[in-house]
């Protein structure tokens, strides 16, 4: 029988499965205090999911605050942190919203569906802001490329991301694929979505106006992923129930596509007061968050929720994570129009409740009161923990063993062979086996996509304005130094955006870490967040939103700390975009920035020696700013034909890629006075490789001098040359490099 | 034309305008063709392609009108999912099934134009090589030998894959036409090759210019 | 309510990459004795008495299967 | 050589978008009397004597079906 409020009052001492639901004893007591009685099982369900790490950010909150406290002054933000996603001003009344979110564990259990529903979830987050989703990106990390489990997980994840995104008609404009032993058994699947709207079209998630109707629309509610958000496995509340609830959700991209078009038509006709997507914690999250953010109260009749599985108990309906659902607050006079649009798109829509000013969230089931709580206490006033932090015991040793004695190539021949091996190593090899499974053309606004440094789209065909996006992370750097590792990821994404010709404006982030209950992990987290917040302040690019994913570990071994940073930039005229590949014959090749002997956490140490130690490359954010300014200005002035940022693999990798992408050769002379190995493979930050038409070379070098940006001429692009020629060192056929680079992943996964 | 799950409908409209014609939006549930001079069935995943690509869209109310009009000679171009709908509607022979590689393929694809007598290819030269994006999951054109021989014999193969066949299509077939030449199905996406900035070049415009007769 | 099952298989002359991929995987898994695999579709319909095999056949022929490339069988 | 048939269906509690799309189409086709449709996979294996049902079950469990979301049945 259902546990009603009345019953709860009558039976104060009835034992409850708080622990099984992942609630600490103190948390359970806190709930009893809030309610002045024991919670009903439905209330317990709501609190357990809303107070879970995933929804409440109880371990990360006190750290994430820095993103607000240290936020740089900017007029680029229309909506800051705290909403479903931040909104950036793209000019001419265009607004852009973007966010990244993780779907790591589900992607391990069922790679295809886990990754697919990850895309579905983040797309609904963007839709919820009132925007038309216009592009997606994906940042993926797997175990060693040779590991059997990688062969199971990777193809499924890629097919899932493509299957869902392609079916939604969203171009995939970039991302990452990285491999490291630490992700075996715990792959990372982070999906980013960006949306576009007019500045006056921004929608917020709140239930305002007593008497307004609460409408649930989209897919029917089933037993999907119950407890997927909380730690609850898939227990049903009374064990007499036969059917075990699935912990895996199956996505229905067609339903979501229709839902998107339906919502956009609803927004255009201005038919909603507030709207919220149903993601983690489903109805519990949507009802409590909407009510808490609005007038403060809501009455809901759970009986009318359309069910896919009629055997669901109210507790399960509240926790279900069935996909492709949305909740809207609609004023009574617009309800008919709202329902008419849903009908046009064959979208099931049901009025399940009403906004009230009682300050209570009340729910009935079979006519009885089963929920009566102050919504804020579930949505915003959950427990907050200051978890103990402790620098890992091995951190010191790790930093001391800097691998200075690792054998390095000694002559030109060895340098060439090293380069050839490196470009075919999993982390540096061509990713087109993955990206060819993603539609990059749909919507007709894609200006740059894989394998360019950043993805770039025109915000709308009626304008020349565009946005550029890049997501980056480097867990080896972050392991060696979480503070600077996070800043290096930020710097790389920032640099990538600038290299495309766009001005970096805002940041989103997905923080993938081990267990917050492990002080060493918590130290990594605290350091990374502090580093990111400081870095964003210095670069003047505020954090607009993001997501935290804890408990990424196999047994007690956490993954390498993996903050993934997304940077968004704007460009006035997409025709001025800068590609990464060399373009014209005789282009003058310049290296911008300084190169030092920096190999801590480098791709070379990893690929050639399987070694991780020392300190990551030095961070110089002022230099990053100068570099960005030069690239952007040179792009506007049409001085550069190509620009490619230097990161993993250093100059050697950048040269090879720029040659292959341009289908040309190049004649290079390494900077004088620099050890050739260091010149080719060091990963010093703040550098880029550009090609400049001979006629502009003078003006370009002047520009660099004015900004005191080191600029070294390396050589020329040669369309007839079929080699990458490094003067006095080696000469490798482009075809050979291309095959090595292109075939590495294909051979694995074909 | 927009079916639930159509994705490249806006792009098709853009291409039509680019060729100097007016783009009229048609809706799957509205049987009227609104006196248009030609119909483009766009790419996408109508109804998710869950059963078979195009299998459910084929029963949309508007399709009866399209089938009737096509039989009376109305120019109809089916792109990708549109091609699949045309086959399911039996306006074109054969069928499109899952790619031989069992993966979605998205890339710039070189094609050779073999039939310039259709309503949609008259602007090309016989044997002309063009580059157009391909992006599909169910793009392998299959048919029995008799049908294939017939298509070849009657010169009804409109375009063929010139370099590596992306999806295992029998006889490298990328597009075909009906006997009359007014109905054409294409797996590649010409609407995504109409400007240098956002596509693979401008080779795709020719299909739409062929119809409007406007010169490039 | 009765359950009707419709199985749809590709005609023999139509290539079946899915089936071939499975045969390949079997080899890698060291499972032998499986000479060939063909993959088709399996539909389970909940129908009421009014729905006879003829109706189901019509349904299969027009919607569930594409006669150009597929054959189907009906079971109750 | 013997033919073994493996039918793979989604567990009842798992969402079946395919089946739902068909149910929707039926309505539009004016076919009624069909309350529900579930779509699964149908495999036809050509096996030699050495392959017993146990082997097939193992194979179905690892390769043809994903036990997390699907059930399978074996017929000869
Ligand atoms: N790492 C982070 N940095 C900044 N904001 C964050 C971060 N993680 C979460 N947030 C913000 O906290 C809020 C809740 O996060 P999340 O649960 O992911 O949103 P949603 O409930 O829409 O999925 C969002 O506004 C999100 O942007
Ligand atoms: Mg949300």
Short mmCIF file of N, CA and C in Angstrom, two decimals, chain A residues 584-693:
data_model
loop_
_atom_site.label_atom_id
_atom_site.label_comp_id
_atom_site.label_asym_id
_atom_site.label_seq_id
_atom_site.Cartn_x
_atom_site.Cartn_y
_atom_site.Cartn_z
N UNK A 584 48.48 27.66 -49.47
CA UNK A 584 49.06 28.01 -50.76
C UNK A 584 50.57 27.79 -50.84
N UNK A 585 51.01 27.58 -52.07
CA UNK A 585 52.43 27.42 -52.33
C UNK A 585 53.17 28.65 -51.83
N UNK A 586 54.38 28.40 -51.37
CA UNK A 586 55.23 29.52 -50.95
C UNK A 586 54.76 30.22 -49.68
N UNK A 587 53.74 29.68 -49.01
CA UNK A 587 53.35 30.26 -47.73
C UNK A 587 54.54 30.24 -46.79
N UNK A 588 54.77 31.37 -46.12
CA UNK A 588 55.89 31.46 -45.19
C UNK A 588 55.47 30.89 -43.85
N UNK A 589 56.22 29.90 -43.36
CA UNK A 589 55.85 29.22 -42.13
C UNK A 589 56.55 29.84 -40.93
N UNK A 590 55.78 30.27 -39.95
CA UNK A 590 56.35 30.86 -38.74
C UNK A 590 55.92 30.07 -37.51
N UNK A 591 56.81 30.02 -36.53
CA UNK A 591 56.49 29.47 -35.21
C UNK A 591 56.34 30.63 -34.25
N UNK A 592 55.19 30.72 -33.60
CA UNK A 592 54.93 31.80 -32.65
C UNK A 592 55.11 31.27 -31.22
N UNK A 593 55.74 32.05 -30.36
CA UNK A 593 55.92 31.64 -28.97
C UNK A 593 57.32 31.10 -28.72
N UNK A 594 57.56 30.70 -27.46
CA UNK A 594 58.87 30.22 -27.04
C UNK A 594 58.85 28.73 -26.78
N UNK A 595 59.96 28.07 -27.13
CA UNK A 595 60.08 26.64 -26.90
C UNK A 595 61.13 26.37 -25.83
N UNK A 596 60.72 25.67 -24.77
CA UNK A 596 61.65 25.28 -23.71
C UNK A 596 61.75 23.77 -23.65
N UNK A 597 62.72 23.27 -22.90
CA UNK A 597 62.87 21.83 -22.74
C UNK A 597 61.82 21.34 -21.75
N UNK A 598 60.59 21.09 -22.24
CA UNK A 598 59.48 20.70 -21.35
C UNK A 598 58.84 19.40 -21.83
N UNK A 599 59.09 18.33 -21.08
CA UNK A 599 58.58 17.01 -21.48
C UNK A 599 57.77 16.31 -20.40
N UNK A 600 57.51 16.99 -19.27
CA UNK A 600 56.71 16.38 -18.21
C UNK A 600 55.28 16.16 -18.71
N UNK A 601 54.82 14.91 -18.65
CA UNK A 601 53.46 14.60 -19.10
C UNK A 601 53.30 14.66 -20.60
N UNK A 602 54.40 14.73 -21.33
CA UNK A 602 54.32 14.90 -22.79
C UNK A 602 53.88 13.62 -23.49
N UNK A 603 53.38 13.80 -24.71
CA UNK A 603 53.00 12.65 -25.54
C UNK A 603 54.24 11.81 -25.84
N UNK A 604 55.38 12.48 -25.96
CA UNK A 604 56.62 11.74 -26.26
C UNK A 604 56.96 10.78 -25.12
N UNK A 605 56.94 11.31 -23.90
CA UNK A 605 57.28 10.45 -22.75
C UNK A 605 56.29 9.30 -22.65
N UNK A 606 55.03 9.58 -22.96
CA UNK A 606 53.99 8.56 -22.86
C UNK A 606 54.10 7.53 -23.97
N UNK A 607 54.16 8.00 -25.21
CA UNK A 607 54.14 7.09 -26.37
C UNK A 607 55.45 6.32 -26.50
N UNK A 608 56.58 7.00 -26.25
CA UNK A 608 57.87 6.37 -26.48
C UNK A 608 58.37 5.59 -25.27
N UNK A 609 57.98 6.03 -24.05
CA UNK A 609 58.53 5.40 -22.85
C UNK A 609 57.48 4.97 -21.83
N UNK A 610 56.21 5.22 -22.13
CA UNK A 610 55.17 4.89 -21.16
C UNK A 610 55.47 5.50 -19.81
N UNK A 611 56.05 6.71 -19.83
CA UNK A 611 56.50 7.35 -18.60
C UNK A 611 55.66 8.57 -18.26
N UNK A 612 55.32 8.69 -16.95
CA UNK A 612 54.62 9.89 -16.47
C UNK A 612 55.34 10.40 -15.23
N UNK A 613 55.88 11.60 -15.32
CA UNK A 613 56.57 12.18 -14.17
C UNK A 613 57.04 13.59 -14.49
N UNK A 614 57.53 14.28 -13.44
CA UNK A 614 58.02 15.66 -13.61
C UNK A 614 56.89 16.66 -13.45
N UNK A 615 57.07 17.79 -14.10
CA UNK A 615 56.07 18.86 -14.03
C UNK A 615 55.58 19.18 -15.43
N UNK A 616 54.31 19.57 -15.57
CA UNK A 616 53.79 19.91 -16.90
C UNK A 616 54.42 21.21 -17.39
N UNK A 617 54.23 21.53 -18.67
CA UNK A 617 54.78 22.77 -19.23
C UNK A 617 54.34 23.99 -18.41
N UNK A 618 55.20 25.01 -18.41
CA UNK A 618 54.90 26.23 -17.67
C UNK A 618 53.69 26.93 -18.29
N UNK A 619 52.87 27.52 -17.42
CA UNK A 619 51.69 28.25 -17.88
C UNK A 619 52.01 29.74 -17.90
N UNK A 620 51.69 30.41 -19.01
CA UNK A 620 51.86 31.86 -19.09
C UNK A 620 50.63 32.42 -19.80
N UNK A 621 49.62 32.77 -18.98
CA UNK A 621 48.34 33.17 -19.57
C UNK A 621 48.42 34.53 -20.25
N UNK A 622 49.33 35.39 -19.78
CA UNK A 622 49.50 36.67 -20.49
C UNK A 622 49.98 36.40 -21.91
N UNK A 623 50.93 35.47 -22.02
CA UNK A 623 51.42 35.11 -23.34
C UNK A 623 50.29 34.54 -24.19
N UNK A 624 49.42 33.70 -23.58
CA UNK A 624 48.29 33.14 -24.33
C UNK A 624 47.42 34.26 -24.89
N UNK A 625 47.22 35.29 -24.07
CA UNK A 625 46.38 36.41 -24.51
C UNK A 625 47.01 37.12 -25.70
N UNK A 626 48.32 37.40 -25.59
CA UNK A 626 49.02 38.07 -26.68
C UNK A 626 48.93 37.24 -27.95
N UNK A 627 49.21 35.94 -27.80
CA UNK A 627 49.15 35.05 -28.95
C UNK A 627 47.76 35.11 -29.60
N UNK A 628 46.73 35.05 -28.75
CA UNK A 628 45.36 35.09 -29.27
C UNK A 628 45.11 36.40 -30.00
N UNK A 629 45.52 37.52 -29.39
CA UNK A 629 45.32 38.82 -30.03
C UNK A 629 45.95 38.85 -31.41
N UNK A 630 47.19 38.37 -31.50
CA UNK A 630 47.90 38.38 -32.78
C UNK A 630 47.15 37.52 -33.80
N UNK A 631 46.76 36.31 -33.40
CA UNK A 631 46.08 35.42 -34.35
C UNK A 631 44.78 36.04 -34.84
N UNK A 632 44.01 36.60 -33.90
CA UNK A 632 42.72 37.18 -34.27
C UNK A 632 42.91 38.37 -35.20
N UNK A 633 43.85 39.25 -34.82
CA UNK A 633 44.07 40.45 -35.64
C UNK A 633 44.60 40.06 -37.02
N UNK A 634 45.54 39.13 -37.06
CA UNK A 634 46.10 38.69 -38.34
C UNK A 634 45.00 38.06 -39.20
N UNK A 635 44.09 37.34 -38.55
CA UNK A 635 42.98 36.73 -39.28
C UNK A 635 42.08 37.80 -39.89
N UNK A 636 41.74 38.79 -39.08
CA UNK A 636 40.88 39.87 -39.56
C UNK A 636 41.53 40.59 -40.74
N UNK A 637 42.85 40.84 -40.61
CA UNK A 637 43.57 41.58 -41.65
C UNK A 637 43.91 40.69 -42.84
N UNK A 638 43.54 39.41 -42.75
CA UNK A 638 43.82 38.49 -43.85
C UNK A 638 45.30 38.24 -44.04
N UNK A 639 46.08 38.35 -42.96
CA UNK A 639 47.53 38.16 -43.07
C UNK A 639 47.94 36.69 -43.04
N UNK A 640 47.12 35.84 -42.37
CA UNK A 640 47.51 34.43 -42.26
C UNK A 640 46.61 33.54 -43.10
N UNK A 641 47.20 32.50 -43.69
CA UNK A 641 46.44 31.54 -44.49
C UNK A 641 46.05 30.33 -43.65
N UNK A 642 46.88 30.01 -42.65
CA UNK A 642 46.57 28.88 -41.79
C UNK A 642 47.17 29.12 -40.41
N UNK A 643 46.55 28.54 -39.41
CA UNK A 643 47.08 28.61 -38.05
C UNK A 643 46.74 27.30 -37.34
N UNK A 644 47.71 26.73 -36.67
CA UNK A 644 47.51 25.45 -35.99
C UNK A 644 48.17 25.55 -34.63
N UNK A 645 47.41 25.31 -33.58
CA UNK A 645 48.01 25.47 -32.25
C UNK A 645 48.94 24.30 -31.96
N UNK A 646 49.98 24.55 -31.18
CA UNK A 646 50.90 23.49 -30.77
C UNK A 646 50.46 22.96 -29.42
N UNK A 647 50.28 21.64 -29.34
CA UNK A 647 49.92 21.05 -28.05
C UNK A 647 50.58 19.68 -27.96
N UNK A 648 49.80 18.63 -27.75
CA UNK A 648 50.37 17.28 -27.65
C UNK A 648 51.22 16.97 -28.89
N UNK A 649 52.45 16.50 -28.64
CA UNK A 649 53.31 16.13 -29.76
C UNK A 649 54.15 17.29 -30.28
N UNK A 650 53.82 18.50 -29.84
CA UNK A 650 54.64 19.67 -30.16
C UNK A 650 54.68 20.04 -31.64
N UNK A 651 55.79 20.69 -32.02
CA UNK A 651 55.95 21.22 -33.37
C UNK A 651 55.89 20.12 -34.43
N UNK A 652 56.51 18.99 -34.14
CA UNK A 652 56.54 17.91 -35.13
C UNK A 652 55.14 17.51 -35.55
N UNK A 653 54.29 17.28 -34.56
CA UNK A 653 52.91 16.88 -34.83
C UNK A 653 52.17 17.96 -35.62
N UNK A 654 52.35 19.22 -35.21
CA UNK A 654 51.65 20.32 -35.89
C UNK A 654 52.08 20.42 -37.35
N UNK A 655 53.39 20.28 -37.60
CA UNK A 655 53.89 20.34 -38.98
C UNK A 655 53.27 19.24 -39.83
N UNK A 656 53.30 18.03 -39.30
CA UNK A 656 52.76 16.89 -40.05
C UNK A 656 51.29 17.13 -40.38
N UNK A 657 50.50 17.55 -39.35
CA UNK A 657 49.07 17.75 -39.59
C UNK A 657 48.82 18.86 -40.60
N UNK A 658 49.52 19.98 -40.46
CA UNK A 658 49.29 21.09 -41.40
C UNK A 658 49.63 20.68 -42.82
N UNK A 659 50.67 19.86 -42.99
CA UNK A 659 51.02 19.36 -44.32
C UNK A 659 49.93 18.43 -44.85
N UNK A 660 49.53 17.45 -44.04
CA UNK A 660 48.55 16.46 -44.49
C UNK A 660 47.22 17.14 -44.82
N UNK A 661 46.75 18.03 -43.92
CA UNK A 661 45.46 18.68 -44.15
C UNK A 661 45.49 19.52 -45.41
N UNK A 662 46.64 20.14 -45.69
CA UNK A 662 46.74 20.96 -46.89
C UNK A 662 47.10 20.15 -48.11
N UNK A 663 47.46 18.88 -47.90
CA UNK A 663 47.89 18.05 -49.02
C UNK A 663 49.13 18.62 -49.69
N UNK A 664 50.03 19.17 -48.90
CA UNK A 664 51.24 19.80 -49.43
C UNK A 664 52.47 19.34 -48.65
N UNK A 665 53.63 19.71 -49.15
CA UNK A 665 54.88 19.44 -48.44
C UNK A 665 55.42 20.74 -47.87
N UNK A 666 56.52 20.64 -47.13
CA UNK A 666 57.11 21.85 -46.55
C UNK A 666 58.61 21.65 -46.37
N UNK A 667 59.35 22.76 -46.51
CA UNK A 667 60.79 22.76 -46.25
C UNK A 667 61.05 23.59 -45.01
N UNK A 668 61.60 22.94 -43.99
CA UNK A 668 61.71 23.54 -42.66
C UNK A 668 63.16 23.61 -42.19
N UNK A 669 63.49 24.70 -41.51
CA UNK A 669 64.77 24.78 -40.81
C UNK A 669 64.47 25.02 -39.34
N UNK A 670 64.92 24.13 -38.48
CA UNK A 670 64.61 24.28 -37.05
C UNK A 670 65.31 25.50 -36.49
N UNK A 671 64.67 26.16 -35.47
CA UNK A 671 65.24 27.38 -34.88
C UNK A 671 66.69 27.16 -34.46
N UNK A 672 67.56 28.11 -34.83
CA UNK A 672 68.97 27.99 -34.46
C UNK A 672 69.10 28.04 -32.94
N UNK A 673 70.12 27.38 -32.43
CA UNK A 673 70.40 27.45 -31.00
C UNK A 673 69.44 26.65 -30.15
N UNK A 674 68.60 25.84 -30.80
CA UNK A 674 67.66 25.02 -30.03
C UNK A 674 67.93 23.56 -30.36
N UNK A 675 68.02 22.71 -29.34
CA UNK A 675 68.22 21.29 -29.58
C UNK A 675 67.10 20.78 -30.49
N UNK A 676 67.46 20.11 -31.60
CA UNK A 676 66.44 19.68 -32.57
C UNK A 676 65.33 18.84 -31.94
N UNK A 677 65.70 17.97 -31.01
CA UNK A 677 64.68 17.12 -30.37
C UNK A 677 63.70 18.00 -29.57
N UNK A 678 64.23 18.93 -28.80
CA UNK A 678 63.39 19.84 -28.03
C UNK A 678 62.51 20.65 -28.99
N UNK A 679 63.11 21.15 -30.05
CA UNK A 679 62.37 21.97 -31.01
C UNK A 679 61.18 21.19 -31.57
N UNK A 680 61.39 19.90 -31.85
CA UNK A 680 60.34 19.12 -32.52
C UNK A 680 59.29 18.56 -31.58
N UNK A 681 59.67 18.19 -30.34
CA UNK A 681 58.73 17.43 -29.51
C UNK A 681 58.34 18.05 -28.18
N UNK A 682 59.01 19.15 -27.79
CA UNK A 682 58.64 19.80 -26.54
C UNK A 682 57.18 20.27 -26.62
N UNK A 683 56.51 20.32 -25.46
CA UNK A 683 55.10 20.74 -25.45
C UNK A 683 54.91 22.06 -24.73
N UNK A 684 55.90 22.94 -24.81
CA UNK A 684 55.75 24.28 -24.24
C UNK A 684 54.44 24.90 -24.70
N UNK A 685 53.74 25.54 -23.76
CA UNK A 685 52.43 26.13 -24.07
C UNK A 685 52.61 27.48 -24.79
N UNK A 686 51.50 28.08 -25.17
CA UNK A 686 51.53 29.42 -25.75
C UNK A 686 52.18 29.50 -27.12
N UNK A 687 52.06 28.43 -27.90
CA UNK A 687 52.70 28.45 -29.24
C UNK A 687 51.70 28.09 -30.33
N UNK A 688 51.99 28.56 -31.54
CA UNK A 688 51.18 28.20 -32.70
C UNK A 688 52.04 28.22 -33.94
N UNK A 689 51.59 27.47 -34.95
CA UNK A 689 52.27 27.39 -36.24
C UNK A 689 51.38 28.08 -37.27
N UNK A 690 51.94 29.08 -37.97
CA UNK A 690 51.11 29.78 -38.95
C UNK A 690 51.80 29.79 -40.30
N UNK A 691 50.99 29.91 -41.36
CA UNK A 691 51.56 30.15 -42.69
C UNK A 691 51.01 31.48 -43.21
N UNK A 692 51.90 32.26 -43.82
CA UNK A 692 51.61 33.64 -44.21
C UNK A 692 52.01 33.84 -45.67
N UNK A 693 51.16 34.47 -46.49
CA UNK A 693 51.56 34.74 -47.87
C UNK A 693 52.84 35.59 -47.88
#
